[in-house]
Amino acid sequence: MAGRPRGIDDAAILRAAAEVIGRVGPAKLTLSVVAREVGLVPGTLVQRFGSKRGLLLALAEHSAKYADAQPERVRREHRSALAALEALVTESMAQMATPESFANHLAFLCIDLTDPEFHEHALAVHLAQGRAIEALLAEAVSAGELRAGTDAAALAGTVQAIVAGAGLTWALDRQGTLAQRLRREVATVLSPHLNDSTDREES
């Protein structure tokens, strides 16, 4: 069985798997297709991940780790907490830029909801994103971007729910881009809580 060539790490393989899911969905994903995507032979993926399920579980675990690391990186790249929040929300759904890719990733979510091993990782992603959103909102309150007394925890739950719903609504009506829809809906949710003097950074 061929060894894995140097220079192609696991992260690159998992990124390729995510891209394949976006194109064809999890049901049609095969180790052969992913291997072709990164210039490997299927046996290399079998050696590393064991099976298609093993590869998908590794992708789910990788997604959870990325969700933990993403907020700090996004915060460093933006002047304000609310601008960082906007970037966090749009980046988290960047792989679903077309209705077709949205549907294919939604099919993967259906696995997350019905398979206990996948659900563990999906829940970790959800909780990490919730913590990040709440932290950014709390920072925005402290910085005066949002009104004093704003309940960051409650607002974070609303933002998460709006983001999930906005994606599905956009995939149905297909007006504008997903990023535009997400920015608009998040801005609408935050609008009643903004200080009049809030000067948000443009993305």
mmCIF file with all atom_site columns, C-alpha atoms in Angstrom:
data_model
loop_
_atom_site.group_PDB
_atom_site.id
_atom_site.type_symbol
_atom_site.label_atom_id
_atom_site.label_alt_id
_atom_site.label_comp_id
_atom_site.label_asym_id
_atom_site.label_entity_id
_atom_site.label_seq_id
_atom_site.pdbx_PDB_ins_code
_atom_site.Cartn_x
_atom_site.Cartn_y
_atom_site.Cartn_z
_atom_site.occupancy
_atom_site.B_iso_or_equiv
_atom_site.pdbx_formal_charge
_atom_site.auth_seq_id
_atom_site.auth_comp_id
_atom_site.auth_asym_id
_atom_site.auth_atom_id
_atom_site.pdbx_PDB_model_num
ATOM 1   C CA . MET A 1 1   ? 0.000   0.000  0.000  1.00 0.00 ? 1   MET A CA 1
ATOM 2   C CA . ALA A 1 2   ? 1.507   3.302  -1.037 1.00 0.00 ? 2   ALA A CA 1
ATOM 3   C CA . GLY A 1 3   ? 2.754   5.660  1.666  1.00 0.00 ? 3   GLY A CA 1
ATOM 4   C CA . ARG A 1 4   ? 1.528   9.209  1.922  1.00 0.00 ? 4   ARG A CA 1
ATOM 5   C CA . PRO A 1 5   ? 3.790   11.601 -0.013 1.00 0.00 ? 5   PRO A CA 1
ATOM 6   C CA . ARG A 1 6   ? 5.457   14.325 2.013  1.00 0.00 ? 6   ARG A CA 1
ATOM 7   C CA . GLY A 1 7   ? 4.081   17.793 1.492  1.00 0.00 ? 7   GLY A CA 1
ATOM 8   C CA . ILE A 1 8   ? 0.416   16.756 1.501  1.00 0.00 ? 8   ILE A CA 1
ATOM 9   C CA . ASP A 1 9   ? -0.749  16.962 5.082  1.00 0.00 ? 9   ASP A CA 1
ATOM 10  C CA . ASP A 1 10  ? -3.997  15.813 6.625  1.00 0.00 ? 10  ASP A CA 1
ATOM 11  C CA . ALA A 1 11  ? -5.409  19.346 6.678  1.00 0.00 ? 11  ALA A CA 1
ATOM 12  C CA . ALA A 1 12  ? -5.083  19.598 2.892  1.00 0.00 ? 12  ALA A CA 1
ATOM 13  C CA . ILE A 1 13  ? -6.849  16.267 2.471  1.00 0.00 ? 13  ILE A CA 1
ATOM 14  C CA . LEU A 1 14  ? -9.679  17.344 4.756  1.00 0.00 ? 14  LEU A CA 1
ATOM 15  C CA . ARG A 1 15  ? -10.059 20.667 2.922  1.00 0.00 ? 15  ARG A CA 1
ATOM 16  C CA . ALA A 1 16  ? -10.336 18.711 -0.307 1.00 0.00 ? 16  ALA A CA 1
ATOM 17  C CA . ALA A 1 17  ? -12.965 16.448 1.267  1.00 0.00 ? 17  ALA A CA 1
ATOM 18  C CA . ALA A 1 18  ? -15.000 19.512 2.285  1.00 0.00 ? 18  ALA A CA 1
ATOM 19  C CA . GLU A 1 19  ? -14.787 20.875 -1.258 1.00 0.00 ? 19  GLU A CA 1
ATOM 20  C CA . VAL A 1 20  ? -15.930 17.531 -2.692 1.00 0.00 ? 20  VAL A CA 1
ATOM 21  C CA . ILE A 1 21  ? -18.880 17.481 -0.284 1.00 0.00 ? 21  ILE A CA 1
ATOM 22  C CA . GLY A 1 22  ? -19.828 20.947 -1.519 1.00 0.00 ? 22  GLY A CA 1
ATOM 23  C CA . ARG A 1 23  ? -19.857 19.702 -5.104 1.00 0.00 ? 23  ARG A CA 1
ATOM 24  C CA . VAL A 1 24  ? -21.458 16.268 -4.810 1.00 0.00 ? 24  VAL A CA 1
ATOM 25  C CA . GLY A 1 25  ? -22.687 15.834 -1.226 1.00 0.00 ? 25  GLY A CA 1
ATOM 26  C CA . PRO A 1 26  ? -21.581 13.249 1.349  1.00 0.00 ? 26  PRO A CA 1
ATOM 27  C CA . ALA A 1 27  ? -23.449 10.345 -0.247 1.00 0.00 ? 27  ALA A CA 1
ATOM 28  C CA . LYS A 1 28  ? -21.504 10.616 -3.502 1.00 0.00 ? 28  LYS A CA 1
ATOM 29  C CA . LEU A 1 29  ? -18.150 11.355 -1.894 1.00 0.00 ? 29  LEU A CA 1
ATOM 30  C CA . THR A 1 30  ? -15.638 8.546  -2.341 1.00 0.00 ? 30  THR A CA 1
ATOM 31  C CA . LEU A 1 31  ? -12.042 8.114  -1.238 1.00 0.00 ? 31  LEU A CA 1
ATOM 32  C CA . SER A 1 32  ? -11.081 7.912  -4.912 1.00 0.00 ? 32  SER A CA 1
ATOM 33  C CA . VAL A 1 33  ? -12.574 11.322 -5.692 1.00 0.00 ? 33  VAL A CA 1
ATOM 34  C CA . VAL A 1 34  ? -10.861 12.944 -2.707 1.00 0.00 ? 34  VAL A CA 1
ATOM 35  C CA . ALA A 1 35  ? -7.581  11.233 -3.531 1.00 0.00 ? 35  ALA A CA 1
ATOM 36  C CA . ARG A 1 36  ? -7.729  12.586 -7.093 1.00 0.00 ? 36  ARG A CA 1
ATOM 37  C CA . GLU A 1 37  ? -8.428  16.049 -5.719 1.00 0.00 ? 37  GLU A CA 1
ATOM 38  C CA . VAL A 1 38  ? -5.081  16.131 -3.888 1.00 0.00 ? 38  VAL A CA 1
ATOM 39  C CA . GLY A 1 39  ? -3.046  13.972 -6.272 1.00 0.00 ? 39  GLY A CA 1
ATOM 40  C CA . LEU A 1 40  ? -2.892  10.827 -4.158 1.00 0.00 ? 40  LEU A CA 1
ATOM 41  C CA . VAL A 1 41  ? -3.873  7.212  -4.662 1.00 0.00 ? 41  VAL A CA 1
ATOM 42  C CA . PRO A 1 42  ? -6.962  5.936  -2.786 1.00 0.00 ? 42  PRO A CA 1
ATOM 43  C CA . GLY A 1 43  ? -4.825  3.497  -0.809 1.00 0.00 ? 43  GLY A CA 1
ATOM 44  C CA . THR A 1 44  ? -3.098  6.412  0.887  1.00 0.00 ? 44  THR A CA 1
ATOM 45  C CA . LEU A 1 45  ? -6.412  7.644  2.255  1.00 0.00 ? 45  LEU A CA 1
ATOM 46  C CA . VAL A 1 46  ? -7.359  4.128  3.356  1.00 0.00 ? 46  VAL A CA 1
ATOM 47  C CA . GLN A 1 47  ? -4.038  3.871  5.173  1.00 0.00 ? 47  GLN A CA 1
ATOM 48  C CA . ARG A 1 48  ? -4.602  7.155  6.989  1.00 0.00 ? 48  ARG A CA 1
ATOM 49  C CA . PHE A 1 49  ? -8.366  7.270  7.605  1.00 0.00 ? 49  PHE A CA 1
ATOM 50  C CA . GLY A 1 50  ? -9.409  3.638  7.227  1.00 0.00 ? 50  GLY A CA 1
ATOM 51  C CA . SER A 1 51  ? -12.633 4.259  5.332  1.00 0.00 ? 51  SER A CA 1
ATOM 52  C CA . LYS A 1 52  ? -14.948 6.912  3.968  1.00 0.00 ? 52  LYS A CA 1
ATOM 53  C CA . ARG A 1 53  ? -16.590 7.120  7.398  1.00 0.00 ? 53  ARG A CA 1
ATOM 54  C CA . GLY A 1 54  ? -13.199 7.571  8.999  1.00 0.00 ? 54  GLY A CA 1
ATOM 55  C CA . LEU A 1 55  ? -12.400 10.414 6.605  1.00 0.00 ? 55  LEU A CA 1
ATOM 56  C CA . LEU A 1 56  ? -15.731 12.136 7.283  1.00 0.00 ? 56  LEU A CA 1
ATOM 57  C CA . LEU A 1 57  ? -15.273 11.779 11.045 1.00 0.00 ? 57  LEU A CA 1
ATOM 58  C CA . ALA A 1 58  ? -11.799 13.280 10.746 1.00 0.00 ? 58  ALA A CA 1
ATOM 59  C CA . LEU A 1 59  ? -13.318 16.169 8.798  1.00 0.00 ? 59  LEU A CA 1
ATOM 60  C CA . ALA A 1 60  ? -15.947 16.662 11.503 1.00 0.00 ? 60  ALA A CA 1
ATOM 61  C CA . GLU A 1 61  ? -13.287 16.677 14.221 1.00 0.00 ? 61  GLU A CA 1
ATOM 62  C CA . HIS A 1 62  ? -11.153 19.108 12.196 1.00 0.00 ? 62  HIS A CA 1
ATOM 63  C CA . SER A 1 63  ? -14.155 21.417 11.819 1.00 0.00 ? 63  SER A CA 1
ATOM 64  C CA . ALA A 1 64  ? -14.601 21.497 15.586 1.00 0.00 ? 64  ALA A CA 1
ATOM 65  C CA . LYS A 1 65  ? -10.944 22.424 16.122 1.00 0.00 ? 65  LYS A CA 1
ATOM 66  C CA . TYR A 1 66  ? -11.198 25.115 13.437 1.00 0.00 ? 66  TYR A CA 1
ATOM 67  C CA . ALA A 1 67  ? -14.288 26.552 15.112 1.00 0.00 ? 67  ALA A CA 1
ATOM 68  C CA . ASP A 1 68  ? -12.302 26.909 18.340 1.00 0.00 ? 68  ASP A CA 1
ATOM 69  C CA . ALA A 1 69  ? -9.365  28.653 16.643 1.00 0.00 ? 69  ALA A CA 1
ATOM 70  C CA . GLN A 1 70  ? -11.250 30.859 14.169 1.00 0.00 ? 70  GLN A CA 1
ATOM 71  C CA . PRO A 1 71  ? -12.560 33.581 16.538 1.00 0.00 ? 71  PRO A CA 1
ATOM 72  C CA . GLU A 1 72  ? -9.123  34.656 17.765 1.00 0.00 ? 72  GLU A CA 1
ATOM 73  C CA . ARG A 1 73  ? -7.806  34.932 14.206 1.00 0.00 ? 73  ARG A CA 1
ATOM 74  C CA . VAL A 1 74  ? -10.838 36.877 13.005 1.00 0.00 ? 74  VAL A CA 1
ATOM 75  C CA . ARG A 1 75  ? -10.652 39.262 15.963 1.00 0.00 ? 75  ARG A CA 1
ATOM 76  C CA . ARG A 1 76  ? -7.018  40.096 15.180 1.00 0.00 ? 76  ARG A CA 1
ATOM 77  C CA . GLU A 1 77  ? -7.947  41.031 11.617 1.00 0.00 ? 77  GLU A CA 1
ATOM 78  C CA . HIS A 1 78  ? -10.664 43.576 12.465 1.00 0.00 ? 78  HIS A CA 1
ATOM 79  C CA . ARG A 1 79  ? -10.664 46.839 14.369 1.00 0.00 ? 79  ARG A CA 1
ATOM 80  C CA . SER A 1 80  ? -14.047 46.406 16.045 1.00 0.00 ? 80  SER A CA 1
ATOM 81  C CA . ALA A 1 81  ? -15.817 43.519 17.724 1.00 0.00 ? 81  ALA A CA 1
ATOM 82  C CA . LEU A 1 82  ? -18.892 43.906 15.504 1.00 0.00 ? 82  LEU A CA 1
ATOM 83  C CA . ALA A 1 83  ? -16.801 43.840 12.342 1.00 0.00 ? 83  ALA A CA 1
ATOM 84  C CA . ALA A 1 84  ? -15.138 40.678 13.639 1.00 0.00 ? 84  ALA A CA 1
ATOM 85  C CA . LEU A 1 85  ? -18.584 39.206 14.316 1.00 0.00 ? 85  LEU A CA 1
ATOM 86  C CA . GLU A 1 86  ? -19.671 39.903 10.748 1.00 0.00 ? 86  GLU A CA 1
ATOM 87  C CA . ALA A 1 87  ? -16.509 38.238 9.427  1.00 0.00 ? 87  ALA A CA 1
ATOM 88  C CA . LEU A 1 88  ? -16.951 35.242 11.729 1.00 0.00 ? 88  LEU A CA 1
ATOM 89  C CA . VAL A 1 89  ? -20.503 34.677 10.540 1.00 0.00 ? 89  VAL A CA 1
ATOM 90  C CA . THR A 1 90  ? -19.741 34.997 6.833  1.00 0.00 ? 90  THR A CA 1
ATOM 91  C CA . GLU A 1 91  ? -16.553 32.928 6.983  1.00 0.00 ? 91  GLU A CA 1
ATOM 92  C CA . SER A 1 92  ? -18.284 30.116 8.848  1.00 0.00 ? 92  SER A CA 1
ATOM 93  C CA . MET A 1 93  ? -20.580 29.603 5.843  1.00 0.00 ? 93  MET A CA 1
ATOM 94  C CA . ALA A 1 94  ? -18.141 30.504 3.079  1.00 0.00 ? 94  ALA A CA 1
ATOM 95  C CA . GLN A 1 95  ? -18.107 26.945 1.696  1.00 0.00 ? 95  GLN A CA 1
ATOM 96  C CA . MET A 1 96  ? -21.844 27.213 0.984  1.00 0.00 ? 96  MET A CA 1
ATOM 97  C CA . ALA A 1 97  ? -21.571 29.994 -1.593 1.00 0.00 ? 97  ALA A CA 1
ATOM 98  C CA . THR A 1 98  ? -24.058 28.419 -4.022 1.00 0.00 ? 98  THR A CA 1
ATOM 99  C CA . PRO A 1 99  ? -27.505 26.923 -3.337 1.00 0.00 ? 99  PRO A CA 1
ATOM 100 C CA . GLU A 1 100 ? -26.175 23.567 -4.546 1.00 0.00 ? 100 GLU A CA 1
ATOM 101 C CA . SER A 1 101 ? -23.206 23.576 -2.174 1.00 0.00 ? 101 SER A CA 1
ATOM 102 C CA . PHE A 1 102 ? -25.503 24.730 0.627  1.00 0.00 ? 102 PHE A CA 1
ATOM 103 C CA . ALA A 1 103 ? -27.781 21.745 -0.038 1.00 0.00 ? 103 ALA A CA 1
ATOM 104 C CA . ASN A 1 104 ? -24.825 19.349 -0.115 1.00 0.00 ? 104 ASN A CA 1
ATOM 105 C CA . HIS A 1 105 ? -23.411 20.620 3.179  1.00 0.00 ? 105 HIS A CA 1
ATOM 106 C CA . LEU A 1 106 ? -26.920 20.501 4.643  1.00 0.00 ? 106 LEU A CA 1
ATOM 107 C CA . ALA A 1 107 ? -26.967 16.808 3.721  1.00 0.00 ? 107 ALA A CA 1
ATOM 108 C CA . PHE A 1 108 ? -23.811 16.400 5.797  1.00 0.00 ? 108 PHE A CA 1
ATOM 109 C CA . LEU A 1 109 ? -25.570 18.178 8.678  1.00 0.00 ? 109 LEU A CA 1
ATOM 110 C CA . CYS A 1 110 ? -28.354 15.607 8.434  1.00 0.00 ? 110 CYS A CA 1
ATOM 111 C CA . ILE A 1 111 ? -25.722 12.945 9.181  1.00 0.00 ? 111 ILE A CA 1
ATOM 112 C CA . ASP A 1 112 ? -24.551 15.057 12.131 1.00 0.00 ? 112 ASP A CA 1
ATOM 113 C CA . LEU A 1 113 ? -28.083 15.088 13.519 1.00 0.00 ? 113 LEU A CA 1
ATOM 114 C CA . THR A 1 114 ? -28.682 11.349 13.268 1.00 0.00 ? 114 THR A CA 1
ATOM 115 C CA . ASP A 1 115 ? -25.281 9.751  13.959 1.00 0.00 ? 115 ASP A CA 1
ATOM 116 C CA . PRO A 1 116 ? -24.019 10.059 17.569 1.00 0.00 ? 116 PRO A CA 1
ATOM 117 C CA . GLU A 1 117 ? -20.325 10.207 16.629 1.00 0.00 ? 117 GLU A CA 1
ATOM 118 C CA . PHE A 1 118 ? -20.868 12.962 14.084 1.00 0.00 ? 118 PHE A CA 1
ATOM 119 C CA . HIS A 1 119 ? -23.298 14.778 16.374 1.00 0.00 ? 119 HIS A CA 1
ATOM 120 C CA . GLU A 1 120 ? -20.616 15.108 19.054 1.00 0.00 ? 120 GLU A CA 1
ATOM 121 C CA . HIS A 1 121 ? -18.413 17.119 16.687 1.00 0.00 ? 121 HIS A CA 1
ATOM 122 C CA . ALA A 1 122 ? -21.279 19.135 15.203 1.00 0.00 ? 122 ALA A CA 1
ATOM 123 C CA . LEU A 1 123 ? -22.393 20.129 18.696 1.00 0.00 ? 123 LEU A CA 1
ATOM 124 C CA . ALA A 1 124 ? -18.829 21.170 19.524 1.00 0.00 ? 124 ALA A CA 1
ATOM 125 C CA . VAL A 1 125 ? -18.815 23.447 16.460 1.00 0.00 ? 125 VAL A CA 1
ATOM 126 C CA . HIS A 1 126 ? -22.184 24.923 17.429 1.00 0.00 ? 126 HIS A CA 1
ATOM 127 C CA . LEU A 1 127 ? -21.121 25.591 21.016 1.00 0.00 ? 127 LEU A CA 1
ATOM 128 C CA . ALA A 1 128 ? -17.778 27.092 19.956 1.00 0.00 ? 128 ALA A CA 1
ATOM 129 C CA . GLN A 1 129 ? -19.502 29.449 17.554 1.00 0.00 ? 129 GLN A CA 1
ATOM 130 C CA . GLY A 1 130 ? -22.012 30.418 20.230 1.00 0.00 ? 130 GLY A CA 1
ATOM 131 C CA . ARG A 1 131 ? -19.238 31.224 22.705 1.00 0.00 ? 131 ARG A CA 1
ATOM 132 C CA . ALA A 1 132 ? -17.393 33.289 20.094 1.00 0.00 ? 132 ALA A CA 1
ATOM 133 C CA . ILE A 1 133 ? -20.494 35.267 19.127 1.00 0.00 ? 133 ILE A CA 1
ATOM 134 C CA . GLU A 1 134 ? -21.341 35.955 22.763 1.00 0.00 ? 134 GLU A CA 1
ATOM 135 C CA . ALA A 1 135 ? -17.764 37.051 23.529 1.00 0.00 ? 135 ALA A CA 1
ATOM 136 C CA . LEU A 1 136 ? -17.719 39.454 20.584 1.00 0.00 ? 136 LEU A CA 1
ATOM 137 C CA . LEU A 1 137 ? -21.094 40.903 21.546 1.00 0.00 ? 137 LEU A CA 1
ATOM 138 C CA . ALA A 1 138 ? -19.958 41.345 25.154 1.00 0.00 ? 138 ALA A CA 1
ATOM 139 C CA . GLU A 1 139 ? -16.843 43.104 23.903 1.00 0.00 ? 139 GLU A CA 1
ATOM 140 C CA . ALA A 1 140 ? -18.999 45.334 21.697 1.00 0.00 ? 140 ALA A CA 1
ATOM 141 C CA . VAL A 1 141 ? -21.044 46.306 24.749 1.00 0.00 ? 141 VAL A CA 1
ATOM 142 C CA . SER A 1 142 ? -17.901 47.116 26.739 1.00 0.00 ? 142 SER A CA 1
ATOM 143 C CA . ALA A 1 143 ? -16.484 49.149 23.841 1.00 0.00 ? 143 ALA A CA 1
ATOM 144 C CA . GLY A 1 144 ? -19.687 51.129 23.446 1.00 0.00 ? 144 GLY A CA 1
ATOM 145 C CA . GLU A 1 145 ? -20.598 49.709 20.040 1.00 0.00 ? 145 GLU A CA 1
ATOM 146 C CA . LEU A 1 146 ? -23.727 48.226 21.583 1.00 0.00 ? 146 LEU A CA 1
ATOM 147 C CA . ARG A 1 147 ? -25.879 49.875 24.219 1.00 0.00 ? 147 ARG A CA 1
ATOM 148 C CA . ALA A 1 148 ? -25.045 49.342 27.862 1.00 0.00 ? 148 ALA A CA 1
ATOM 149 C CA . GLY A 1 149 ? -27.216 46.658 29.389 1.00 0.00 ? 149 GLY A CA 1
ATOM 150 C CA . THR A 1 150 ? -27.498 44.628 26.180 1.00 0.00 ? 150 THR A CA 1
ATOM 151 C CA . ASP A 1 151 ? -27.845 40.948 27.115 1.00 0.00 ? 151 ASP A CA 1
ATOM 152 C CA . ALA A 1 152 ? -24.960 39.466 25.117 1.00 0.00 ? 152 ALA A CA 1
ATOM 153 C CA . ALA A 1 153 ? -25.911 35.856 25.884 1.00 0.00 ? 153 ALA A CA 1
ATOM 154 C CA . ALA A 1 154 ? -29.514 36.244 24.744 1.00 0.00 ? 154 ALA A CA 1
ATOM 155 C CA . LEU A 1 155 ? -28.508 38.233 21.677 1.00 0.00 ? 155 LEU A CA 1
ATOM 156 C CA . ALA A 1 156 ? -25.894 35.610 20.764 1.00 0.00 ? 156 ALA A CA 1
ATOM 157 C CA . GLY A 1 157 ? -28.581 32.923 20.669 1.00 0.00 ? 157 GLY A CA 1
ATOM 158 C CA . THR A 1 158 ? -30.695 35.096 18.392 1.00 0.00 ? 158 THR A CA 1
ATOM 159 C CA . VAL A 1 159 ? -27.763 35.784 16.067 1.00 0.00 ? 159 VAL A CA 1
ATOM 160 C CA . GLN A 1 160 ? -26.999 32.058 15.780 1.00 0.00 ? 160 GLN A CA 1
ATOM 161 C CA . ALA A 1 161 ? -30.626 31.255 14.992 1.00 0.00 ? 161 ALA A CA 1
ATOM 162 C CA . ILE A 1 162 ? -30.832 34.053 12.423 1.00 0.00 ? 162 ILE A CA 1
ATOM 163 C CA . VAL A 1 163 ? -27.650 32.873 10.701 1.00 0.00 ? 163 VAL A CA 1
ATOM 164 C CA . ALA A 1 164 ? -28.988 29.323 10.376 1.00 0.00 ? 164 ALA A CA 1
ATOM 165 C CA . GLY A 1 165 ? -32.334 30.510 9.070  1.00 0.00 ? 165 GLY A CA 1
ATOM 166 C CA . ALA A 1 166 ? -30.836 33.089 6.718  1.00 0.00 ? 166 ALA A CA 1
ATOM 167 C CA . GLY A 1 167 ? -28.835 30.411 4.948  1.00 0.00 ? 167 GLY A CA 1
ATOM 168 C CA . LEU A 1 168 ? -31.872 28.255 4.285  1.00 0.00 ? 168 LEU A CA 1
ATOM 169 C CA . THR A 1 169 ? -34.006 31.220 3.198  1.00 0.00 ? 169 THR A CA 1
ATOM 170 C CA . TRP A 1 170 ? -31.287 32.410 0.834  1.00 0.00 ? 170 TRP A CA 1
ATOM 171 C CA . ALA A 1 171 ? -30.891 28.921 -0.664 1.00 0.00 ? 171 ALA A CA 1
ATOM 172 C CA . LEU A 1 172 ? -34.621 29.023 -1.443 1.00 0.00 ? 172 LEU A CA 1
ATOM 173 C CA . ASP A 1 173 ? -35.094 32.556 -2.791 1.00 0.00 ? 173 ASP A CA 1
ATOM 174 C CA . ARG A 1 174 ? -31.529 32.960 -4.171 1.00 0.00 ? 174 ARG A CA 1
ATOM 175 C CA . GLN A 1 175 ? -31.539 36.746 -3.941 1.00 0.00 ? 175 GLN A CA 1
ATOM 176 C CA . GLY A 1 176 ? -28.017 38.166 -3.836 1.00 0.00 ? 176 GLY A CA 1
ATOM 177 C CA . THR A 1 177 ? -25.137 36.198 -2.340 1.00 0.00 ? 177 THR A CA 1
ATOM 178 C CA . LEU A 1 178 ? -25.168 34.245 0.893  1.00 0.00 ? 178 LEU A CA 1
ATOM 179 C CA . ALA A 1 179 ? -22.581 36.620 2.389  1.00 0.00 ? 179 ALA A CA 1
ATOM 180 C CA . GLN A 1 180 ? -24.770 39.619 1.551  1.00 0.00 ? 180 GLN A CA 1
ATOM 181 C CA . ARG A 1 181 ? -27.809 37.957 3.118  1.00 0.00 ? 181 ARG A CA 1
ATOM 182 C CA . LEU A 1 182 ? -25.910 37.081 6.281  1.00 0.00 ? 182 LEU A CA 1
ATOM 183 C CA . ARG A 1 183 ? -24.568 40.614 6.684  1.00 0.00 ? 183 ARG A CA 1
ATOM 184 C CA . ARG A 1 184 ? -28.019 42.099 6.156  1.00 0.00 ? 184 ARG A CA 1
ATOM 185 C CA . GLU A 1 185 ? -29.792 39.805 8.601  1.00 0.00 ? 185 GLU A CA 1
ATOM 186 C CA . VAL A 1 186 ? -27.164 40.176 11.319 1.00 0.00 ? 186 VAL A CA 1
ATOM 187 C CA . ALA A 1 187 ? -27.233 43.963 10.887 1.00 0.00 ? 187 ALA A CA 1
ATOM 188 C CA . THR A 1 188 ? -31.021 43.902 11.266 1.00 0.00 ? 188 THR A CA 1
ATOM 189 C CA . VAL A 1 189 ? -30.819 41.887 14.494 1.00 0.00 ? 189 VAL A CA 1
ATOM 190 C CA . LEU A 1 190 ? -28.148 44.163 15.947 1.00 0.00 ? 190 LEU A CA 1
ATOM 191 C CA . SER A 1 191 ? -29.722 47.437 14.817 1.00 0.00 ? 191 SER A CA 1
ATOM 192 C CA . PRO A 1 192 ? -31.959 48.021 17.880 1.00 0.00 ? 192 PRO A CA 1
ATOM 193 C CA . HIS A 1 193 ? -28.957 47.509 20.174 1.00 0.00 ? 193 HIS A CA 1
ATOM 194 C CA . LEU A 1 194 ? -26.491 49.826 18.423 1.00 0.00 ? 194 LEU A CA 1
ATOM 195 C CA . ASN A 1 195 ? -25.323 53.037 20.018 1.00 0.00 ? 195 ASN A CA 1
ATOM 196 C CA . ASP A 1 196 ? -26.122 55.985 17.778 1.00 0.00 ? 196 ASP A CA 1
ATOM 197 C CA . SER A 1 197 ? -22.426 56.821 17.609 1.00 0.00 ? 197 SER A CA 1
ATOM 198 C CA . THR A 1 198 ? -21.294 53.310 16.701 1.00 0.00 ? 198 THR A CA 1
ATOM 199 C CA . ASP A 1 199 ? -18.797 53.498 13.854 1.00 0.00 ? 199 ASP A CA 1
ATOM 200 C CA . ARG A 1 200 ? -18.574 50.012 12.409 1.00 0.00 ? 200 ARG A CA 1
ATOM 201 C CA . GLU A 1 201 ? -15.627 48.941 10.351 1.00 0.00 ? 201 GLU A CA 1
ATOM 202 C CA . GLU A 1 202 ? -16.528 48.146 6.772  1.00 0.00 ? 202 GLU A CA 1
ATOM 203 C CA . SER A 1 203 ? -15.737 44.585 5.746  1.00 0.00 ? 203 SER A CA 1
#
